[in-house]
Amino acid sequence: MTRIWLDVPFAEKDEAKSLGARWDPAEKRWYAPRTGMTDLERWAALPDVPDLLPGEDRAFGAGLFVDLVPSSCWFTNVRSCVARRDWERLRRMITGRAGQRCEICGNREDRGSRRWLEAHERWAYDDRTRTQALRRLICLCTDCHTTTHFGLAQLRGVGDRAMAHLRQVTGMSTADAEAHVEAAFELWHRRSAVTWTLDLTMLTSAGIALNPPPDADQRPAVAEENLRQQREF
């Protein structure tokens, strides 16, 4: 059977399915089951993203730790800065090269427990130039990702679960885990006092087109609106 691979963003999967797209659970990818399905042409697959992005350091930011993004850069992450189809290409590459496992705890997706595989950015911060540069994209399960974004976990009312996962994966004692979280928030406060310039050349060098992130003076309003939505989640 002829399969024509598609790049279907998650938000558009129901529409693609209604137009005849099919899901391959082994490849974790949508496809057109035959040629000539013109309604699906807008999702025709683009070339694969290279497994190692230009300048990427896959050893950068190893392990599980609370990794809080400065408030001046909230909701200007990679997913919001690239087109939906390019995000699908990146997501497929990130989960594929990780062997469909979380790169920290090794867990696979589990629909029954609503554990998914998600992409997370590792950033390097240059205090001198006030530049926040993308250095790595890492595949995390929902549990590790929730712990990494500990402030958002607290906002959603799952802070205790995130703390428990942090201790389980790292072997930290309760006191050490609490000290780790406190230090992460202290660093976040210092970094949030600065307006950072985003450096996403790791993506543009791989041929990923970017949507301009909000200007620095617009980011607080963007953050507030997204936080409002998170509180209603």
Coordinates of N, CA and C in Angstrom, one line a residue:
M1 N 0.8 -1.2 0.0 CA 0.0 0.0 0.0 C 0.9 1.3 0.0
T2 N 0.6 2.2 -0.9 CA 1.3 3.4 -1.0 C 1.0 4.3 0.2
R3 N 2.1 4.8 0.9 CA 1.9 5.7 2.0 C 2.7 7.0 1.7
I4 N 1.9 8.1 1.7 CA 2.6 9.4 1.5 C 2.6 10.1 2.9
W5 N 3.7 10.3 3.4 CA 3.9 10.8 4.8 C 3.4 12.3 4.8
L6 N 2.9 12.7 5.9 CA 2.3 14.0 6.1 C 2.9 14.6 7.4
D7 N 3.0 16.0 7.4 CA 3.4 16.7 8.6 C 2.1 17.4 9.1
V8 N 1.4 16.7 10.1 CA 0.1 17.2 10.6 C 0.3 17.7 12.0
P9 N 0.2 19.0 12.2 CA 0.2 19.5 13.6 C -0.9 18.8 14.5
F10 N -0.6 18.7 15.7 CA -1.6 18.0 16.6 C -2.9 18.7 16.6
A11 N -2.9 20.1 16.5 CA -4.2 20.8 16.6 C -5.0 20.6 15.3
E12 N -4.4 20.0 14.2 CA -5.1 19.9 13.0 C -5.4 18.4 12.7
K13 N -5.1 17.5 13.6 CA -5.2 16.1 13.3 C -6.6 15.6 13.0
D14 N -7.6 16.2 13.7 CA -9.0 15.8 13.5 C -9.4 16.2 12.1
E15 N -9.0 17.4 11.7 CA -9.4 17.8 10.3 C -8.7 16.9 9.3
A16 N -7.4 16.6 9.5 CA -6.7 15.7 8.5 C -7.4 14.4 8.5
K17 N -7.8 13.8 9.6 CA -8.4 12.5 9.7 C -9.7 12.5 8.9
S18 N -10.5 13.6 9.1 CA -11.8 13.7 8.4 C -11.6 13.8 6.9
L19 N -10.4 14.2 6.4 CA -10.1 14.3 5.0 C -9.5 13.0 4.4
G20 N -9.3 12.0 5.3 CA -8.8 10.8 4.8 C -7.4 10.4 5.3
A21 N -6.8 11.2 6.1 CA -5.4 10.9 6.6 C -5.5 9.7 7.6
R22 N -4.5 8.9 7.6 CA -4.5 7.8 8.6 C -3.2 7.9 9.5
W23 N -3.3 7.3 10.6 CA -2.3 7.3 11.6 C -1.5 6.0 11.7
D24 N -0.2 6.1 11.6 CA 0.7 4.9 11.7 C 1.2 4.9 13.2
P25 N 0.7 4.0 14.0 CA 1.1 4.0 15.4 C 2.6 3.6 15.6
A26 N 3.1 2.8 14.7 CA 4.5 2.4 14.8 C 5.4 3.6 14.5
E27 N 5.1 4.3 13.5 CA 5.9 5.5 13.1 C 5.5 6.7 13.8
K28 N 4.3 6.7 14.4 CA 3.8 7.8 15.1 C 3.7 9.0 14.2
R29 N 3.0 8.7 13.1 CA 3.0 9.8 12.0 C 1.7 9.6 11.1
W30 N 1.2 10.7 10.6 CA 0.1 10.6 9.7 C 0.5 10.4 8.3
Y31 N -0.3 9.8 7.5 CA 0.0 9.6 6.1 C -1.3 9.6 5.2
A32 N -1.1 9.8 4.0 CA -2.2 9.7 3.0 C -2.1 8.3 2.4
P33 N -3.2 7.5 2.5 CA -3.1 6.1 2.1 C -3.0 5.8 0.6
R34 N -3.1 6.9 -0.2 CA -3.0 6.7 -1.7 C -2.7 8.1 -2.3
T35 N -2.2 8.0 -3.5 CA -1.9 9.3 -4.2 C -3.2 9.9 -4.7
G36 N -3.1 11.2 -5.0 CA -4.2 11.9 -5.5 C -5.2 12.5 -4.5
M37 N -4.8 12.4 -3.2 CA -5.7 13.0 -2.2 C -5.4 14.5 -2.0
T38 N -5.9 15.3 -2.9 CA -5.5 16.7 -3.0 C -5.9 17.5 -1.7
D39 N -6.9 17.0 -1.0 CA -7.3 17.7 0.3 C -6.2 17.7 1.3
L40 N -5.3 16.7 1.2 CA -4.2 16.5 2.2 C -2.9 17.1 1.7
E41 N -2.9 17.7 0.6 CA -1.6 18.2 0.0 C -1.0 19.3 0.9
R42 N -1.8 20.1 1.6 CA -1.2 21.2 2.4 C -0.4 20.6 3.6
W43 N -0.5 19.3 3.9 CA 0.3 18.7 4.9 C 1.4 17.9 4.4
A44 N 1.7 17.9 3.1 CA 2.7 17.1 2.5 C 4.0 17.3 3.2
A45 N 4.7 16.2 3.5 CA 5.9 16.2 4.4 C 7.0 17.0 3.7
L46 N 7.6 17.8 4.6 CA 8.8 18.5 4.3 C 10.0 17.7 4.6
P47 N 11.2 18.0 4.1 CA 12.4 17.2 4.4 C 12.6 17.1 5.9
D48 N 13.1 15.9 6.3 CA 13.4 15.7 7.8 C 14.4 16.7 8.3
V49 N 14.2 17.0 9.6 CA 15.2 17.9 10.3 C 16.4 17.0 10.7
P50 N 17.6 17.4 10.5 CA 18.8 16.6 10.9 C 18.7 16.2 12.4
D51 N 19.2 15.0 12.7 CA 19.1 14.5 14.1 C 19.9 15.4 15.1
L52 N 21.0 16.0 14.6 CA 21.8 16.9 15.4 C 21.7 18.3 14.7
L53 N 21.1 19.2 15.4 CA 20.9 20.6 14.9 C 22.3 21.3 14.9
P54 N 22.5 22.2 14.0 CA 23.8 22.9 14.0 C 24.1 23.6 15.3
G55 N 25.2 23.3 15.9 CA 25.6 23.9 17.2 C 24.9 23.3 18.4
E56 N 24.1 22.3 18.2 CA 23.5 21.7 19.4 C 24.4 20.9 20.2
D57 N 24.3 20.9 21.5 CA 25.1 20.2 22.5 C 24.1 19.3 23.2
R58 N 24.1 18.0 22.9 CA 23.1 17.1 23.5 C 23.5 16.6 24.9
A59 N 24.7 17.1 25.4 CA 25.1 16.8 26.7 C 24.8 18.0 27.6
F60 N 24.3 19.1 27.0 CA 24.0 20.3 27.8 C 22.8 20.2 28.6
G61 N 22.9 20.5 29.9 CA 21.7 20.4 30.8 C 21.2 19.0 31.0
A62 N 22.1 18.1 31.3 CA 21.7 16.7 31.5 C 21.0 16.5 32.9
G63 N 20.2 15.5 32.9 CA 19.5 15.2 34.2 C 18.3 16.0 34.4
L64 N 17.6 15.7 35.5 CA 16.4 16.3 35.9 C 16.7 17.4 36.9
F65 N 16.2 18.6 36.6 CA 16.4 19.8 37.5 C 15.3 20.8 37.2
V66 N 15.0 21.6 38.1 CA 14.0 22.7 37.9 C 14.7 23.8 37.1
D67 N 14.1 24.1 35.9 CA 14.7 24.9 34.9 C 13.7 26.0 34.5
L68 N 13.7 27.1 35.3 CA 12.6 28.1 35.2 C 13.1 29.2 34.2
V69 N 12.2 29.5 33.2 CA 12.4 30.5 32.2 C 12.2 31.8 32.8
P70 N 13.1 32.8 32.6 CA 12.8 34.2 33.1 C 11.5 34.7 32.6
S71 N 10.8 35.5 33.5 CA 9.5 36.0 33.1 C 9.5 36.8 31.9
S72 N 10.6 37.5 31.6 CA 10.7 38.3 30.4 C 10.7 37.5 29.1
C73 N 10.9 36.2 29.2 CA 10.8 35.3 28.1 C 9.7 34.3 28.2
W74 N 8.8 34.4 29.1 CA 7.7 33.5 29.2 C 6.9 33.4 27.9
F75 N 6.6 32.2 27.5 CA 5.7 32.0 26.3 C 6.3 32.5 25.0
T76 N 7.6 32.6 25.0 CA 8.3 32.9 23.7 C 9.2 31.7 23.4
N77 N 8.7 30.5 23.7 CA 9.5 29.3 23.5 C 9.6 28.9 22.0
V78 N 10.3 27.8 21.8 CA 10.5 27.3 20.4 C 9.2 27.0 19.7
R79 N 8.3 26.4 20.4 CA 7.0 26.0 19.8 C 6.2 27.2 19.4
S80 N 6.3 28.3 20.1 CA 5.5 29.5 19.7 C 6.2 30.3 18.7
C81 N 7.5 30.0 18.4 CA 8.3 30.8 17.5 C 8.5 30.1 16.1
V82 N 7.9 28.9 15.9 CA 8.0 28.3 14.6 C 6.6 27.9 14.1
A83 N 6.5 27.7 12.8 CA 5.2 27.4 12.2 C 4.8 26.0 12.7
R84 N 3.5 25.7 12.8 CA 3.0 24.5 13.3 C 3.7 23.3 12.6
R85 N 3.8 23.3 11.3 CA 4.3 22.2 10.5 C 5.8 22.0 10.9
D86 N 6.6 23.1 11.0 CA 8.0 23.0 11.4 C 8.1 22.4 12.8
W87 N 7.2 22.8 13.7 CA 7.2 22.2 15.0 C 7.0 20.7 15.0
E88 N 6.1 20.2 14.1 CA 5.8 18.8 13.9 C 7.1 18.1 13.5
R89 N 7.8 18.7 12.5 CA 9.1 18.1 12.1 C 10.1 18.0 13.2
L90 N 10.2 19.1 14.0 CA 11.1 19.1 15.1 C 10.7 18.0 16.2
R91 N 9.4 18.0 16.5 CA 8.9 17.0 17.5 C 9.2 15.6 17.1
R92 N 9.0 15.3 15.8 CA 9.2 14.0 15.3 C 10.7 13.6 15.4
M93 N 11.6 14.6 15.0 CA 13.0 14.3 15.1 C 13.4 14.1 16.6
I94 N 12.9 14.9 17.5 CA 13.3 14.9 18.9 C 12.9 13.5 19.5
T95 N 11.7 13.1 19.3 CA 11.2 11.9 19.9 C 11.8 10.7 19.2
G96 N 12.1 10.8 17.9 CA 12.7 9.7 17.2 C 14.1 9.4 17.6
R97 N 14.9 10.4 17.7 CA 16.3 10.2 18.1 C 16.5 9.7 19.5
A98 N 15.4 10.0 20.3 CA 15.4 9.5 21.7 C 14.9 8.1 21.8
G99 N 14.6 7.5 20.7 CA 14.0 6.1 20.8 C 12.7 6.0 21.4
Q100 N 11.9 7.1 21.3 CA 10.5 7.2 21.8 C 10.5 7.0 23.3
R101 N 11.6 7.5 24.0 CA 11.7 7.4 25.4 C 12.1 8.8 26.0
C102 N 11.7 9.0 27.2 CA 12.1 10.2 27.9 C 13.6 10.1 28.1
E103 N 14.4 11.2 27.8 CA 15.8 11.2 27.9 C 16.3 11.3 29.3
I104 N 15.4 11.5 30.2 CA 15.8 11.6 31.6 C 15.5 10.3 32.4
C105 N 14.2 9.9 32.4 CA 13.8 8.8 33.2 C 13.6 7.5 32.4
G106 N 13.6 7.6 31.1 CA 13.5 6.4 30.2 C 12.1 6.0 30.0
N107 N 11.1 6.6 30.5 CA 9.7 6.2 30.3 C 9.3 6.4 28.9
R108 N 8.4 5.5 28.5 CA 7.7 5.7 27.2 C 6.3 6.4 27.4
E109 N 5.7 6.7 26.3 CA 4.3 7.3 26.4 C 3.4 6.2 27.0
D110 N 2.4 6.7 27.8 CA 1.4 5.8 28.4 C 0.1 6.5 28.3
R111 N -0.7 6.2 27.4 CA -2.0 6.9 27.2 C -2.9 6.7 28.4
G112 N -2.8 5.6 29.1 CA -3.7 5.3 30.2 C -3.4 6.3 31.4
S113 N -2.2 6.6 31.6 CA -1.8 7.5 32.7 C -1.6 8.9 32.1
R114 N -1.9 9.2 30.9 CA -1.8 10.5 30.3 C -0.3 11.0 30.4
R115 N 0.6 10.1 30.1 CA 2.0 10.5 30.1 C 2.4 10.5 28.6
W116 N 2.9 11.7 28.1 CA 3.2 11.8 26.8 C 4.7 12.2 26.7
L117 N 5.2 12.1 25.4 CA 6.6 12.6 25.2 C 6.5 14.0 24.6
E118 N 7.3 14.9 25.2 CA 7.2 16.3 24.9 C 8.6 16.9 24.7
A119 N 8.7 18.0 23.9 CA 10.0 18.6 23.7 C 10.2 19.8 24.6
H120 N 11.4 19.9 25.1 CA 11.8 20.9 26.0 C 13.1 21.6 25.6
E121 N 13.2 22.9 25.8 CA 14.4 23.6 25.4 C 15.4 23.8 26.5
R122 N 16.7 23.6 26.2 CA 17.7 23.9 27.2 C 18.4 25.2 26.7
W123 N 18.5 26.2 27.6 CA 19.0 27.5 27.2 C 20.3 27.8 28.0
A124 N 21.2 28.5 27.3 CA 22.3 29.1 27.9 C 22.2 30.6 28.1
Y125 N 22.5 31.1 29.2 CA 22.3 32.6 29.5 C 23.7 33.3 29.6
D126 N 23.9 34.3 28.7 CA 25.1 35.1 28.8 C 24.7 36.4 29.5
D127 N 25.2 36.6 30.7 CA 24.9 37.7 31.5 C 25.5 39.0 30.9
R128 N 26.6 38.9 30.2 CA 27.2 40.1 29.7 C 26.4 40.6 28.5
T129 N 26.0 39.8 27.6 CA 25.3 40.3 26.4 C 23.8 40.2 26.6
R130 N 23.3 39.6 27.7 CA 21.9 39.4 28.0 C 21.2 38.7 26.9
T131 N 21.9 37.6 26.5 CA 21.4 36.7 25.4 C 21.0 35.3 26.0
Q132 N 19.8 34.9 25.6 CA 19.3 33.6 26.0 C 19.4 32.7 24.7
A133 N 20.3 31.8 24.7 CA 20.6 31.1 23.4 C 20.2 29.6 23.6
L134 N 19.5 29.2 22.6 CA 19.0 27.8 22.5 C 20.2 26.9 22.3
R135 N 20.4 25.9 23.2 CA 21.6 25.0 23.1 C 21.2 23.5 22.9
R136 N 20.0 23.2 23.2 CA 19.6 21.8 23.1 C 18.1 21.6 23.1
L137 N 17.6 20.7 22.4 CA 16.2 20.2 22.4 C 16.2 18.8 23.0
I138 N 15.4 18.6 24.0 CA 15.4 17.3 24.7 C 14.0 16.7 24.8
C139 N 13.9 15.4 24.7 CA 12.7 14.7 24.8 C 12.4 14.4 26.3
L140 N 11.3 14.9 26.8 CA 10.9 14.6 28.2 C 9.5 14.0 28.2
C141 N 9.3 13.1 29.2 CA 7.9 12.7 29.5 C 7.2 13.8 30.2
T142 N 5.9 13.7 30.2 CA 5.1 14.7 30.9 C 5.5 14.9 32.4
D143 N 5.8 13.8 33.1 CA 6.2 13.9 34.5 C 7.5 14.7 34.6
C144 N 8.5 14.4 33.8 CA 9.8 15.1 33.9 C 9.6 16.6 33.4
H145 N 8.8 16.8 32.4 CA 8.6 18.1 31.9 C 7.8 19.0 32.9
T146 N 6.8 18.4 33.6 CA 6.1 19.1 34.7 C 7.0 19.5 35.8
T147 N 7.9 18.6 36.2 CA 8.9 18.9 37.3 C 9.8 20.0 36.8
T148 N 10.3 20.0 35.6 CA 11.2 21.0 35.1 C 10.6 22.4 35.2
H149 N 9.3 22.5 34.8 CA 8.6 23.8 34.9 C 7.8 23.8 36.2
F150 N 8.6 23.8 37.3 CA 8.0 23.6 38.6 C 7.0 24.8 39.0
G151 N 7.3 26.0 38.6 CA 6.4 27.1 38.9 C 5.0 26.9 38.2
L152 N 5.0 26.4 37.0 CA 3.8 26.1 36.3 C 3.0 24.9 37.0
A153 N 3.8 24.0 37.5 CA 3.2 22.8 38.2 C 2.5 23.3 39.4
Q154 N 3.1 24.2 40.2 CA 2.4 24.8 41.3 C 1.2 25.5 40.9
L155 N 1.2 26.3 39.9 CA 0.1 27.0 39.4 C -1.1 26.1 39.0
R156 N -0.8 24.9 38.5 CA -1.8 23.9 38.2 C -2.2 23.0 39.3
G157 N -1.6 23.3 40.5 CA -1.9 22.5 41.6 C -1.3 21.1 41.7
V158 N -0.2 20.9 41.0 CA 0.4 19.6 41.0 C 1.9 19.7 41.5
G159 N 2.1 20.7 42.3 CA 3.5 20.9 42.8 C 4.0 19.7 43.6
D160 N 3.1 19.1 44.5 CA 3.5 18.0 45.3 C 3.9 16.8 44.4
R161 N 3.2 16.6 43.4 CA 3.5 15.5 42.5 C 4.8 15.7 41.8
A162 N 5.1 17.0 41.4 CA 6.3 17.3 40.7 C 7.5 17.1 41.7
M163 N 7.3 17.5 42.9 CA 8.4 17.4 43.9 C 8.7 15.9 44.2
A164 N 7.6 15.1 44.2 CA 7.8 13.6 44.4 C 8.6 13.0 43.3
H165 N 8.3 13.5 42.0 CA 9.0 12.9 40.9 C 10.4 13.4 40.9
L166 N 10.7 14.6 41.3 CA 12.1 15.1 41.4 C 12.9 14.2 42.3
R167 N 12.3 13.9 43.5 CA 13.0 13.1 44.4 C 13.2 11.7 43.9
Q168 N 12.2 11.1 43.3 CA 12.3 9.8 42.8 C 13.3 9.6 41.7
V169 N 13.4 10.5 40.8 CA 14.4 10.4 39.7 C 15.8 10.7 40.1
T170 N 15.9 11.7 40.9 CA 17.3 12.2 41.3 C 17.9 11.5 42.6
G171 N 17.0 10.9 43.4 CA 17.4 10.4 44.6 C 17.6 11.4 45.7
M172 N 17.2 12.7 45.5 CA 17.4 13.7 46.5 C 16.5 13.4 47.7
S173 N 17.0 13.8 48.9 CA 16.2 13.8 50.1 C 15.2 15.0 50.0
T174 N 14.2 14.9 50.9 CA 13.2 16.0 50.9 C 13.9 17.4 51.1
A175 N 14.8 17.4 52.0 CA 15.5 18.7 52.3 C 16.3 19.2 51.1
D176 N 17.0 18.2 50.4 CA 17.8 18.6 49.3 C 16.9 19.1 48.1
A177 N 15.8 18.4 47.9 CA 14.9 18.8 46.8 C 14.3 20.1 47.1
E178 N 13.9 20.4 48.3 CA 13.3 21.7 48.7 C 14.4 22.8 48.5
A179 N 15.6 22.5 48.9 CA 16.7 23.5 48.7 C 17.0 23.7 47.2
H180 N 16.9 22.7 46.4 CA 17.1 22.8 44.9 C 16.0 23.7 44.3
V181 N 14.8 23.5 44.7 CA 13.7 24.3 44.2 C 13.9 25.8 44.6
E182 N 14.2 26.0 45.9 CA 14.4 27.3 46.4 C 15.5 28.1 45.6
A183 N 16.6 27.4 45.3 CA 17.7 27.9 44.6 C 17.3 28.3 43.1
A184 N 16.5 27.4 42.5 CA 16.0 27.6 41.2 C 15.2 28.9 41.1
F185 N 14.3 29.1 42.1 CA 13.5 30.3 42.1 C 14.3 31.6 42.4
E186 N 15.4 31.5 43.2 CA 16.2 32.6 43.4 C 16.9 33.0 42.1
L187 N 17.4 32.0 41.4 CA 18.0 32.3 40.1 C 17.0 32.9 39.1
W188 N 15.8 32.4 39.1 CA 14.7 32.9 38.3 C 14.4 34.3 38.6
H189 N 14.4 34.7 39.8 CA 14.2 36.1 40.2 C 15.3 37.0 39.6
R190 N 16.5 36.6 39.7 CA 17.6 37.4 39.2 C 17.5 37.5 37.7
R191 N 17.3 36.4 37.0 CA 17.2 36.5 35.6 C 16.0 37.2 35.1
S192 N 14.9 37.2 35.9 CA 13.7 37.9 35.5 C 13.8 39.4 35.5
A193 N 14.8 39.9 36.2 CA 15.0 41.3 36.3 C 15.7 41.9 35.1
V194 N 16.0 41.0 34.1 CA 16.7 41.4 32.9 C 15.9 41.0 31.7
T195 N 15.9 41.9 30.7 CA 15.3 41.6 29.4 C 16.3 40.9 28.5
W196 N 15.9 39.7 28.1 CA 16.9 38.8 27.3 C 16.5 38.9 25.9
T197 N 17.6 38.8 25.0 CA 17.4 38.6 23.6 C 17.5 37.1 23.3
L198 N 16.5 36.6 22.5 CA 16.5 35.2 22.2 C 17.4 35.0 21.0
D199 N 18.3 33.9 21.1 CA 19.1 33.5 20.0 C 18.7 32.1 19.6
L200 N 18.1 32.0 18.4 CA 17.5 30.8 17.9 C 18.2 30.3 16.7
T201 N 19.5 30.7 16.5 CA 20.3 30.4 15.3 C 20.4 28.9 15.1
M202 N 20.3 28.1 16.2 CA 20.4 26.7 16.1 C 19.3 26.1 15.2
L203 N 18.1 26.8 15.2 CA 17.0 26.4 14.4 C 17.1 27.0 13.0
T204 N 17.4 28.3 12.9 CA 17.5 28.9 11.6 C 18.6 28.3 10.7
S205 N 19.7 27.8 11.3 CA 20.8 27.2 10.6 C 20.3 25.8 10.0
A206 N 19.3 25.3 10.6 CA 18.7 24.0 10.1 C 17.6 24.2 9.2
G207 N 17.3 25.4 8.7 CA 16.3 25.7 7.8 C 14.9 25.8 8.3
I208 N 14.8 26.1 9.7 CA 13.5 26.2 10.3 C 13.2 27.7 10.3
A209 N 12.0 28.0 9.7 CA 11.6 29.4 9.6 C 11.0 29.8 10.9
L210 N 11.2 31.0 11.4 CA 10.7 31.5 12.7 C 9.6 32.5 12.5
N211 N 8.7 32.5 13.4 CA 7.8 33.6 13.6 C 8.4 34.5 14.6
P212 N 8.5 35.8 14.4 CA 9.1 36.7 15.4 C 8.4 36.6 16.7
P213 N 9.2 36.4 17.8 CA 8.6 36.4 19.1 C 8.1 37.8 19.5
P214 N 7.2 37.9 20.5 CA 6.8 39.3 20.9 C 8.0 40.1 21.3
D215 N 7.9 41.4 21.0 CA 8.9 42.4 21.5 C 8.9 42.3 23.0
A216 N 10.1 42.7 23.5 CA 10.3 42.7 25.0 C 9.2 43.4 25.7
D217 N 8.8 44.6 25.2 CA 7.8 45.4 25.9 C 6.4 44.8 25.9
Q218 N 6.2 43.8 25.0 CA 4.9 43.1 24.8 C 4.8 41.8 25.6
R219 N 6.0 41.3 26.0 CA 6.0 40.0 26.7 C 5.2 39.9 28.0
P220 N 5.3 40.9 28.8 CA 4.5 40.8 30.1 C 3.0 40.6 29.8
A221 N 2.5 41.3 28.8 CA 1.0 41.1 28.5 C 0.8 39.7 28.0
V222 N 1.7 39.2 27.1 CA 1.5 37.9 26.6 C 1.6 36.9 27.8
A223 N 2.5 37.1 28.7 CA 2.7 36.2 29.8 C 1.4 36.2 30.7
E224 N 0.9 37.4 30.9 CA -0.3 37.5 31.8 C -1.5 36.8 31.2
E225 N -1.7 36.9 29.9 CA -2.8 36.2 29.2 C -2.6 34.7 29.3
N226 N -1.4 34.2 29.1 CA -1.2 32.8 29.1 C -1.3 32.3 30.5
L227 N -0.9 33.0 31.5 CA -1.1 32.6 32.9 C -2.5 32.6 33.3
R228 N -3.3 33.5 32.8 CA -4.8 33.5 33.0 C -5.4 32.2 32.5
Q229 N -4.9 31.8 31.3 CA -5.4 30.6 30.7 C -5.0 29.3 31.5
Q230 N -3.7 29.4 32.0 CA -3.3 28.3 32.8 C -4.1 28.1 34.1
R231 N -4.4 29.3 34.7 CA -5.2 29.2 35.9 C -6.6 28.6 35.7
E232 N -7.1 28.7 34.4 CA -8.4 28.1 34.1 C -8.3 26.7 33.6
F233 N -7.0 26.2 33.4 CA -6.8 24.9 32.9 C -7.4 23.8 33.8

